[in-house]
């Protein structure tokens, strides 16, 4: 049984016949992030890599920039709490939460309203990828997701370069799966430069904002984008590839990075 | 082109060959809810049925109980704002937003922490459904989703009885798709008693909380549940059917409502 799953007794019905069987479902748990002594937020997530999720969430929200900003990080896996103290000890503004967008998926409500497009630097990476490299990456990506195969209940995300996957993560939320990736990069000092995000989920505006903030030049998704996702990708210089399935894919923006 | 979609110019790659084509993506827009004069929250959503989404969100959050609680509701579709005034004029507590869970999917962050299980009345509906009725409902459900077929970018939800679908909605978020259903019931005074929720999305704790709060006795999903979803379904008396595909389905809780 993969990590992060639980056995439950269910009734399976097939063609009207009932059978009592044991099935595997994915676990969901609360994670409370205490930031500089103040309870910031509680996420519902898959209870793995809590330190990465907390760091990635704070990175996505602009509350930390790199490992150097973190003074201490403590995890209580059992209670689902991560305490992070930063060197500056600065708190987010009072309206940090009230200004958050409550969003389309997996609820990582980025402070999008507060982030004028102008603040996003246009990404200038010279990475180039061929369609066959993209197909190979997505093949490796799908082979990695044991929990998804077992339960159908999680999203996957990965950081990759043209040759293969560097970091892989899973979460019941598509936003948290990506935050776990970004957080692992932050905590371990792994470079995100000239790298690629792979995701099983749909590409809404927030997912693109996370990619753009991390200055990651390419995002490849198995699923569809929204119009707002496409528009942010265009403006921030991210190459957005959607519906990447087998040897097919759609390039929605900045196609210059897709070589023959 | 279905409502709520937009044409974009993309590069389609198939077996290494590039083609410039027009593709259809789903729209994503902000909706700000102003509650008794105060800006409560901004959701990212599919820009349809904004009145229903606002009413459903407030219902799910326990801020309104029925149509009778609403003094006025005004919609500015262009700017994406809904103003709702209640008869009592009462505001949510100051920590309404900070106490919210940021959640697994589609971010409707229910105030789950604030809602002890004891407050959820156990649902006592005597509705009974056969497996073939469930299969027929899911067949009708999938046939209805034009936007999903066109764009792959939305979730669907429906309110049904044993014979068929009563209300249908789509949204880029699985939570908002359900809130649109609940809100339409609230605004039009449609009974949710002895009815069924159908959803394309995964069943995390929040989705179950919405169903349980509305005292809807059955939820049927195409996708997987989480362990927390199953546990809330058991305790609140909701019959949870997952992976309902063709003539197969899994019953995770309260199977007494599934008859032969």
XYZ file of N, CA and C in Angstrom, chain B residues 27-236:
630
model
N -13.138 29.996 -19.634
C -12.880 31.304 -19.023
C -12.747 31.197 -17.515
N -11.929 32.047 -16.945
C -11.744 32.132 -15.498
C -11.834 33.607 -15.118
N -12.659 33.940 -14.143
C -12.837 35.348 -13.761
C -12.969 35.475 -12.253
N -12.603 36.647 -11.732
C -12.823 36.868 -10.308
C -14.276 37.240 -10.001
N -14.780 36.748 -8.891
C -16.085 37.179 -8.372
C -15.871 37.660 -6.943
N -16.177 38.927 -6.708
C -16.071 39.465 -5.350
C -17.457 39.486 -4.707
N -17.552 38.926 -3.514
C -18.817 38.933 -2.784
C -18.748 40.018 -1.712
N -19.681 40.978 -1.823
C -19.786 42.031 -0.810
C -20.985 41.690 0.059
N -20.715 41.395 1.325
C -21.731 40.868 2.242
C -22.047 41.928 3.286
N -23.298 42.380 3.283
C -23.722 43.457 4.199
C -22.732 44.621 4.178
N -22.346 44.999 2.947
C -21.505 46.181 2.780
C -20.014 45.948 2.925
N -19.633 44.742 3.311
C -18.199 44.477 3.486
C -17.699 43.457 2.471
N -16.556 43.782 1.864
C -15.966 42.857 0.893
C -15.533 41.597 1.628
N -16.207 40.484 1.330
C -15.992 39.263 2.113
C -14.888 38.404 1.526
N -14.933 38.206 0.198
C -14.028 37.244 -0.409
C -14.037 37.435 -1.925
N -12.955 37.064 -2.575
C -12.944 37.028 -4.031
C -12.629 35.613 -4.479
N -13.529 35.063 -5.270
C -13.352 33.708 -5.794
C -12.901 33.786 -7.243
N -12.097 32.814 -7.676
C -11.812 32.681 -9.106
C -12.733 31.587 -9.619
N -13.517 31.915 -10.648
C -14.591 30.995 -11.030
C -14.902 31.109 -12.509
N -15.794 30.253 -12.969
C -16.350 30.395 -14.317
C -17.441 31.454 -14.245
N -17.376 32.461 -15.118
C -18.264 33.612 -14.974
C -19.706 33.363 -15.414
N -20.350 32.387 -14.827
C -21.793 32.192 -15.049
C -22.465 31.900 -13.721
N -23.739 32.220 -13.644
C -24.536 31.991 -12.428
C -23.844 32.590 -11.209
N -23.395 33.837 -11.350
C -22.670 34.477 -10.247
C -23.557 34.626 -9.019
N -24.859 34.900 -9.266
C -25.786 35.035 -8.133
C -25.881 33.707 -7.368
N -25.970 32.613 -8.126
C -26.059 31.290 -7.486
C -24.774 30.966 -6.729
N -23.631 31.291 -7.342
C -22.360 30.988 -6.679
C -22.240 31.762 -5.366
N -22.598 33.044 -5.419
C -22.504 33.866 -4.201
C -23.436 33.317 -3.120
N -24.675 33.028 -3.496
C -25.640 32.520 -2.515
C -25.196 31.158 -1.987
N -24.682 30.308 -2.872
C -24.241 28.978 -2.467
C -23.025 29.030 -1.559
N -22.114 29.945 -1.859
C -20.935 30.113 -1.009
C -21.365 30.518 0.400
N -22.261 31.516 0.480
C -22.720 32.002 1.789
C -23.497 30.917 2.536
N -24.264 30.120 1.786
C -25.002 29.006 2.392
C -24.018 27.968 2.953
N -23.033 27.605 2.132
C -22.037 26.612 2.582
C -21.268 27.097 3.800
N -21.059 28.401 3.880
C -20.314 28.970 5.002
C -21.202 29.236 6.210
N -22.487 28.925 6.079
C -23.398 29.119 7.207
C -23.817 30.560 7.428
N -23.583 31.429 6.421
C -23.934 32.849 6.595
C -25.375 33.148 6.165
N -25.956 32.289 5.353
C -27.394 32.361 5.080
C -27.948 30.935 5.147
N -29.242 30.836 5.463
C -29.852 29.518 5.571
C -30.871 29.255 4.481
N -31.531 30.317 4.031
C -32.535 30.158 2.977
C -32.774 31.515 2.315
N -33.603 31.486 1.287
C -33.943 32.694 0.530
C -34.486 33.786 1.453
N -35.209 33.348 2.483
C -35.843 34.311 3.405
C -34.824 35.183 4.138
N -33.593 34.701 4.256
C -32.578 35.481 4.968
C -32.050 36.647 4.140
N -32.311 36.614 2.813
C -31.715 37.609 1.919
C -32.650 38.812 1.753
N -32.120 40.006 2.047
C -32.897 41.235 1.856
C -32.757 41.707 0.407
N -31.535 41.714 -0.094
C -31.323 42.123 -1.493
C -30.099 41.419 -2.065
N -30.134 41.209 -3.374
C -29.005 40.603 -4.074
C -28.831 41.331 -5.399
N -27.687 41.945 -5.616
C -27.410 42.652 -6.869
C -26.153 42.105 -7.520
N -26.212 41.965 -8.827
C -25.087 41.380 -9.560
C -24.561 42.371 -10.592
N -23.248 42.592 -10.622
C -22.609 43.305 -11.719
C -21.754 42.274 -12.460
N -22.344 41.705 -13.502
C -21.660 40.608 -14.207
C -20.352 41.074 -14.822
N -20.358 42.307 -15.322
C -19.193 42.805 -16.030
C -17.998 42.955 -15.090
N -18.240 43.551 -13.927
C -17.152 43.759 -12.979
C -16.922 42.538 -12.089
N -17.861 41.589 -12.127
C -17.689 40.398 -11.287
C -17.897 40.687 -9.814
N -19.008 41.345 -9.487
C -19.302 41.652 -8.085
C -20.742 41.241 -7.778
N -20.942 40.613 -6.636
C -22.294 40.354 -6.131
C -22.407 40.984 -4.747
N -23.431 41.834 -4.591
C -23.716 42.445 -3.286
C -24.891 41.705 -2.670
N -24.727 41.183 -1.482
C -25.839 40.545 -0.789
C -26.034 41.207 0.569
N -27.286 41.602 0.821
C -27.618 42.095 2.161
C -28.591 41.115 2.804
N -28.342 40.828 4.066
C -29.265 39.929 4.773
C -30.220 40.754 5.638
N -31.324 40.136 6.023
C -32.315 40.856 6.836
C -31.742 41.247 8.189
N -30.920 40.373 8.765
C -30.352 40.695 10.078
C -29.213 41.714 9.965
N -28.571 41.783 8.798
C -27.434 42.693 8.638
C -26.199 42.277 9.424
N -26.264 41.095 10.023
C -25.168 40.618 10.882
C -23.919 40.279 10.065
N -22.763 40.678 10.557
C -21.508 40.362 9.882
C -20.921 39.059 10.433
N -20.128 38.359 9.608
C -19.404 37.208 10.170
C -18.347 37.711 11.148
N -17.884 36.829 12.004
C -16.884 37.239 12.986
C -15.616 37.710 12.287
N -14.847 38.518 12.985
C -13.628 39.094 12.423
C -12.683 38.038 11.884
N -12.666 36.913 12.569
C -11.696 35.896 12.162
C -12.303 34.890 11.175
N -13.430 35.268 10.567
C -14.076 34.405 9.585
C -13.075 33.895 8.551
N -12.295 34.810 7.996
C -11.361 34.382 6.950
C -10.132 33.703 7.514
N -9.625 34.215 8.617
C -8.378 33.628 9.115
C -8.615 32.226 9.665
N -9.858 31.944 10.074
C -10.141 30.610 10.578
C -10.445 29.605 9.476
N -10.607 30.122 8.256
C -10.943 29.237 7.160
C -9.805 28.271 6.857
N -10.169 27.093 6.516
C -9.198 26.173 5.958
C -8.888 26.595 4.531
N -7.644 26.510 4.167
C -7.292 26.625 2.760
C -7.183 25.190 2.305
N -7.826 24.865 1.248
C -8.177 23.467 1.135
C -7.662 22.779 -0.108
N -8.126 21.570 -0.214
C -7.555 20.642 -1.156
C -7.914 20.913 -2.589
N -8.987 21.593 -2.790
C -9.373 21.683 -4.176
C -10.343 22.789 -4.304
N -10.058 23.655 -5.273
C -11.054 24.604 -5.678
C -11.406 25.526 -4.545
N -10.649 25.496 -3.554
C -10.440 26.533 -2.595
C -11.612 27.160 -1.911
N -12.667 26.417 -1.653
C -13.754 27.098 -1.024
C -13.626 27.019 0.489
N -12.475 26.722 0.938
C -12.079 26.760 2.329
C -13.191 26.834 3.367
N -13.873 25.759 3.623
C -14.932 25.824 4.617
C -14.363 26.039 6.002
N -15.166 26.615 6.861
C -14.737 26.878 8.236
C -14.855 25.596 9.033
N -14.206 24.599 8.562
C -14.362 23.263 9.090
C -13.968 23.201 10.561
N -12.899 23.899 10.886
C -12.427 23.935 12.268
C -13.511 24.395 13.223
N -14.349 25.313 12.734
C -15.364 25.918 13.588
C -16.621 25.083 13.675
N -16.637 23.983 12.947
C -17.891 23.265 12.858
C -17.738 21.895 13.478
N -17.942 21.804 14.788
C -17.786 20.494 15.418
C -18.757 19.499 14.792
N -18.293 18.258 14.703
C -19.136 17.229 14.092
C -20.542 17.196 14.695
N -20.616 17.456 16.000
C -21.889 17.405 16.707
C -22.943 18.308 16.096
N -22.489 19.393 15.505
C -23.432 20.351 14.928
C -24.113 19.826 13.684
N -23.450 18.876 13.014
C -24.041 18.290 11.813
C -25.097 17.290 12.245
N -26.345 17.601 11.916
C -27.402 16.633 12.237
C -27.237 15.413 11.350
N -27.479 14.252 11.916
C -27.405 13.036 11.119
C -28.597 12.998 10.160
N -28.309 12.778 8.885
C -29.350 12.850 7.851
C -30.174 11.567 7.864
N -31.503 11.745 7.874
C -32.354 10.572 8.068
C -33.205 10.210 6.852
N -32.901 10.781 5.713
C -33.711 10.548 4.507
C -33.907 9.063 4.188
N -35.106 8.738 3.728
C -35.429 7.347 3.391
C -35.293 7.061 1.890
N -34.682 7.977 1.158
C -34.525 7.752 -0.291
C -33.757 6.446 -0.537
N -34.165 5.715 -1.559
C -33.482 4.480 -1.955
C -33.172 4.561 -3.445
N -32.019 4.030 -3.831
C -31.580 4.088 -5.225
C -31.046 2.724 -5.634
N -31.333 2.306 -6.844
C -30.748 1.052 -7.330
C -29.466 1.361 -8.105
N -28.559 0.395 -8.205
C -27.346 0.619 -9.005
C -27.668 1.061 -10.433
N -28.740 0.524 -11.021
C -29.020 0.926 -12.403
C -29.539 2.364 -12.465
N -30.216 2.822 -11.422
C -30.597 4.243 -11.386
C -29.356 5.131 -11.272
N -28.397 4.698 -10.471
C -27.148 5.464 -10.328
C -26.406 5.539 -11.668
N -26.316 4.400 -12.361
C -25.653 4.394 -13.672
C -26.363 5.323 -14.645
N -27.688 5.304 -14.625
C -28.452 6.150 -15.547
C -28.253 7.636 -15.233
N -28.213 7.964 -13.938
C -27.977 9.364 -13.546
C -26.599 9.834 -14.018
N -25.581 9.007 -13.836
C -24.234 9.416 -14.225
C -24.092 9.509 -15.742
N -24.863 8.686 -16.454
C -24.854 8.772 -17.922
C -25.442 10.125 -18.356
N -26.596 10.469 -17.785
C -27.220 11.761 -18.108
C -26.276 12.909 -17.726
N -25.630 12.756 -16.574
C -24.722 13.793 -16.048
C -23.580 14.060 -17.033
N -22.990 12.984 -17.534
C -21.858 13.180 -18.437
C -22.282 13.728 -19.793
N -23.474 13.374 -20.205
C -23.971 13.897 -21.486
C -24.243 15.401 -21.424
N -24.498 15.898 -20.212
C -24.854 17.307 -20.081
C -23.662 18.263 -20.191
N -22.468 17.774 -19.955
C -21.345 18.699 -19.796
C -20.696 19.108 -21.109
N -21.346 20.045 -21.794
C -20.833 20.512 -23.085
C -19.495 21.224 -22.942
N -19.368 22.060 -21.919
C -18.132 22.826 -21.753
C -16.962 21.913 -21.446
N -17.232 20.891 -20.624
C -16.153 19.953 -20.333
C -15.711 19.249 -21.607
N -16.701 18.802 -22.389
C -16.346 18.096 -23.627
C -15.507 18.989 -24.532
N -15.855 20.265 -24.562
C -15.183 21.186 -25.474
C -13.789 21.579 -24.975
N -13.641 21.760 -23.676
C -12.413 22.373 -23.160
C -11.624 21.489 -22.195
N -12.250 20.475 -21.620
C -11.562 19.665 -20.611
C -11.234 20.432 -19.355
N -11.776 21.657 -19.234
C -11.310 22.534 -18.170
C -12.291 22.824 -17.062
N -13.415 22.144 -17.002
C -14.384 22.451 -15.938
C -14.839 21.202 -15.198
N -15.337 21.449 -13.991
C -16.030 20.420 -13.242
C -17.533 20.619 -13.387
N -18.266 19.541 -13.228
C -19.725 19.613 -13.267
C -20.279 19.173 -11.925
N -21.483 19.689 -11.622
C -22.223 19.216 -10.454
C -23.700 19.255 -10.817
N -24.485 18.444 -10.131
C -25.928 18.446 -10.389
C -26.677 18.074 -9.131
N -27.927 18.559 -9.064
C -28.881 18.065 -8.076
C -29.826 17.149 -8.836
N -30.073 15.969 -8.291
C -30.918 15.004 -8.998
C -31.887 14.351 -8.030
N -32.921 13.736 -8.585
C -33.694 12.761 -7.820
C -33.473 11.411 -8.504
N -34.164 10.371 -8.055
C -33.874 9.042 -8.597
C -34.145 8.968 -10.099
N -34.991 9.848 -10.590
C -35.399 9.763 -12.005
C -34.531 10.573 -12.950
N -33.873 11.601 -12.434
C -33.062 12.391 -13.346
C -32.548 13.669 -12.722
N -31.848 14.475 -13.550
C -31.200 15.691 -13.075
C -32.211 16.838 -12.958
N -32.152 17.545 -11.830
C -33.037 18.689 -11.593
C -32.325 20.000 -11.934
N -31.096 20.150 -11.465
C -30.279 21.342 -11.748
C -28.879 20.872 -12.116
N -28.269 21.581 -13.078
C -26.928 21.219 -13.535
C -26.063 22.477 -13.532
N -24.792 22.348 -13.157
C -23.907 23.513 -13.258
C -22.481 23.091 -13.556
N -21.713 24.064 -14.058
C -20.297 23.824 -14.339
C -19.476 24.953 -13.751
N -18.262 24.645 -13.367
C -17.340 25.689 -12.909
C -15.924 25.139 -13.011
N -14.957 26.056 -13.121
C -13.572 25.600 -13.156
C -13.179 24.964 -11.825
N -13.915 25.259 -10.753
C -13.626 24.653 -9.452
C -14.695 23.654 -9.072
N -14.264 22.511 -8.492
C -15.277 21.525 -8.134
C -16.132 21.995 -6.970
N -15.557 22.827 -6.069
C -16.348 23.358 -4.963
C -17.382 24.355 -5.461
N -16.957 25.231 -6.364
C -17.882 26.253 -6.861
C -19.001 25.640 -7.691
N -18.705 24.562 -8.405
C -19.763 23.891 -9.174
C -20.873 23.436 -8.219
N -20.487 22.912 -7.059
C -21.493 22.478 -6.078
C -22.156 23.679 -5.410
N -21.389 24.708 -5.084
C -22.002 25.906 -4.492
C -23.039 26.532 -5.440
N -22.767 26.483 -6.740
C -23.752 27.020 -7.702
C -25.072 26.254 -7.617
N -24.975 24.947 -7.420
C -26.176 24.117 -7.261
C -26.927 24.498 -5.979
N -26.196 24.558 -4.871
C -26.829 24.875 -3.590
C -27.432 26.283 -3.641
N -26.705 27.218 -4.256
C -27.193 28.598 -4.352
C -28.438 28.709 -5.211
N -28.500 27.950 -6.282
C -29.697 27.983 -7.132
C -30.900 27.449 -6.349
N -30.671 26.408 -5.556
C -31.752 25.885 -4.699
C -32.218 26.953 -3.714
N -31.253 27.638 -3.093
C -31.590 28.678 -2.113
C -32.388 29.801 -2.795
N -31.869 30.314 -3.913
C -32.494 31.482 -4.553
C -33.864 31.156 -5.145
N -34.024 29.960 -5.696
C -35.294 29.601 -6.331
C -36.217 28.831 -5.394
N -35.768 28.617 -4.158
C -36.603 27.883 -3.212
C -36.830 26.429 -3.608
N -35.835 25.834 -4.277
C -35.934 24.426 -4.689
C -35.526 23.532 -3.511
N -36.347 22.537 -3.215
C -36.056 21.666 -2.075
C -34.845 20.768 -2.350
N -34.005 20.615 -1.323
C -32.860 19.706 -1.441
C -33.157 18.394 -0.707
N -34.335 18.313 -0.139
C -34.711 17.157 0.682
C -34.798 15.881 -0.167
N -34.244 14.800 0.335
C -34.293 13.512 -0.371
C -33.687 13.576 -1.765
N -32.744 14.484 -1.968
C -32.155 14.596 -3.297
C -30.719 14.080 -3.305
N -30.100 14.185 -4.465
C -28.791 13.562 -4.702
C -27.862 14.602 -5.320
N -26.627 14.652 -4.865
C -25.614 15.480 -5.526
C -24.778 14.591 -6.440
N -24.593 15.028 -7.682
C -23.672 14.360 -8.605
C -22.472 15.282 -8.807
N -21.286 14.724 -8.841
C -20.104 15.566 -9.058
C -19.053 14.849 -9.899
N -18.371 15.641 -10.711
C -17.294 15.090 -11.535
C -16.000 15.004 -10.737
N -15.957 15.694 -9.597
C -14.692 15.881 -8.889
C -14.434 14.874 -7.796
N -13.269 14.994 -7.200
C -12.921 14.156 -6.077
C -13.677 14.614 -4.820
N -13.887 13.657 -3.909
C -14.679 13.932 -2.705
C -13.751 14.111 -1.523
N -13.325 15.339 -1.283
C -12.541 15.621 -0.100
C -13.495 16.047 1.016
N -12.930 16.312 2.188
C -13.761 16.595 3.361
C -14.738 17.738 3.125
N -14.269 18.766 2.452
C -15.135 19.927 2.239
C -16.345 19.660 1.386
N -16.153 18.836 0.361
C -17.268 18.511 -0.528
C -18.324 17.788 0.293
N -17.871 16.904 1.159
C -18.797 16.183 2.014
C -19.475 17.111 3.010
N -18.728 18.093 3.531
C -19.308 19.054 4.467
C -20.427 19.854 3.796
N -20.219 20.234 2.553
C -21.265 20.977 1.827
C -22.527 20.128 1.703
N -22.346 18.865 1.337
C -23.474 17.950 1.170
C -24.199 17.751 2.496
N -23.418 17.534 3.545
C -24.002 17.249 4.856
C -24.737 18.471 5.408
N -24.148 19.644 5.244
C -24.802 20.867 5.727
C -26.134 21.113 5.050
N -26.168 20.780 3.740
C -27.415 20.963 2.988
C -28.381 19.818 3.269
N -27.974 18.879 4.118
C -28.787 17.701 4.479
C -29.202 16.899 3.254
N -28.320 16.840 2.268
C -28.564 16.029 1.072
C -28.021 14.623 1.357
N -28.889 13.597 1.225
C -28.521 12.278 1.758
C -27.576 11.429 0.905
N -27.409 11.784 -0.369
C -26.586 10.939 -1.250
C -25.662 11.807 -2.093
N -24.397 11.410 -2.205
C -23.492 12.053 -3.164
C -22.859 10.971 -4.029
N -22.882 11.198 -5.327
C -22.332 10.232 -6.286
C -21.251 10.936 -7.092
N -20.067 10.351 -7.114
C -18.944 10.989 -7.793
C -18.348 10.071 -8.837
N -17.838 10.692 -9.886
C -17.107 9.933 -10.884
C -15.728 9.568 -10.344
N -15.248 10.377 -9.392
C -13.863 10.255 -8.935
C -13.756 9.633 -7.547
N -12.568 9.725 -7.001
C -12.210 9.074 -5.732
C -12.539 9.951 -4.533
N -12.794 9.337 -3.379
C -12.892 10.103 -2.135
C -11.573 10.071 -1.374
N -11.430 10.954 -0.377
C -10.326 10.858 0.582
C -10.838 10.148 1.840
N -9.911 9.756 2.710
C -10.334 9.082 3.956
C -11.187 9.994 4.828
N -10.865 11.304 4.822
C -11.626 12.267 5.620
C -13.040 12.430 5.045
N -13.147 12.423 3.714
C -14.467 12.475 3.074
C -15.318 11.282 3.488
N -14.720 10.085 3.458
C -15.440 8.860 3.827
C -15.880 8.931 5.291
N -14.991 9.420 6.143
C -15.294 9.444 7.566
C -16.432 10.426 7.885
N -16.433 11.589 7.248
C -17.526 12.552 7.475
C -18.836 11.998 6.918
N -18.766 11.323 5.768
C -19.969 10.723 5.173
C -20.579 9.705 6.133
N -19.748 8.846 6.692
C -20.235 7.842 7.647
C -20.954 8.497 8.813
N -20.274 9.496 9.403
C -20.796 10.104 10.633
C -22.025 10.961 10.410
N -22.121 11.598 9.237
C -23.249 12.502 9.023
C -24.423 11.787 8.351
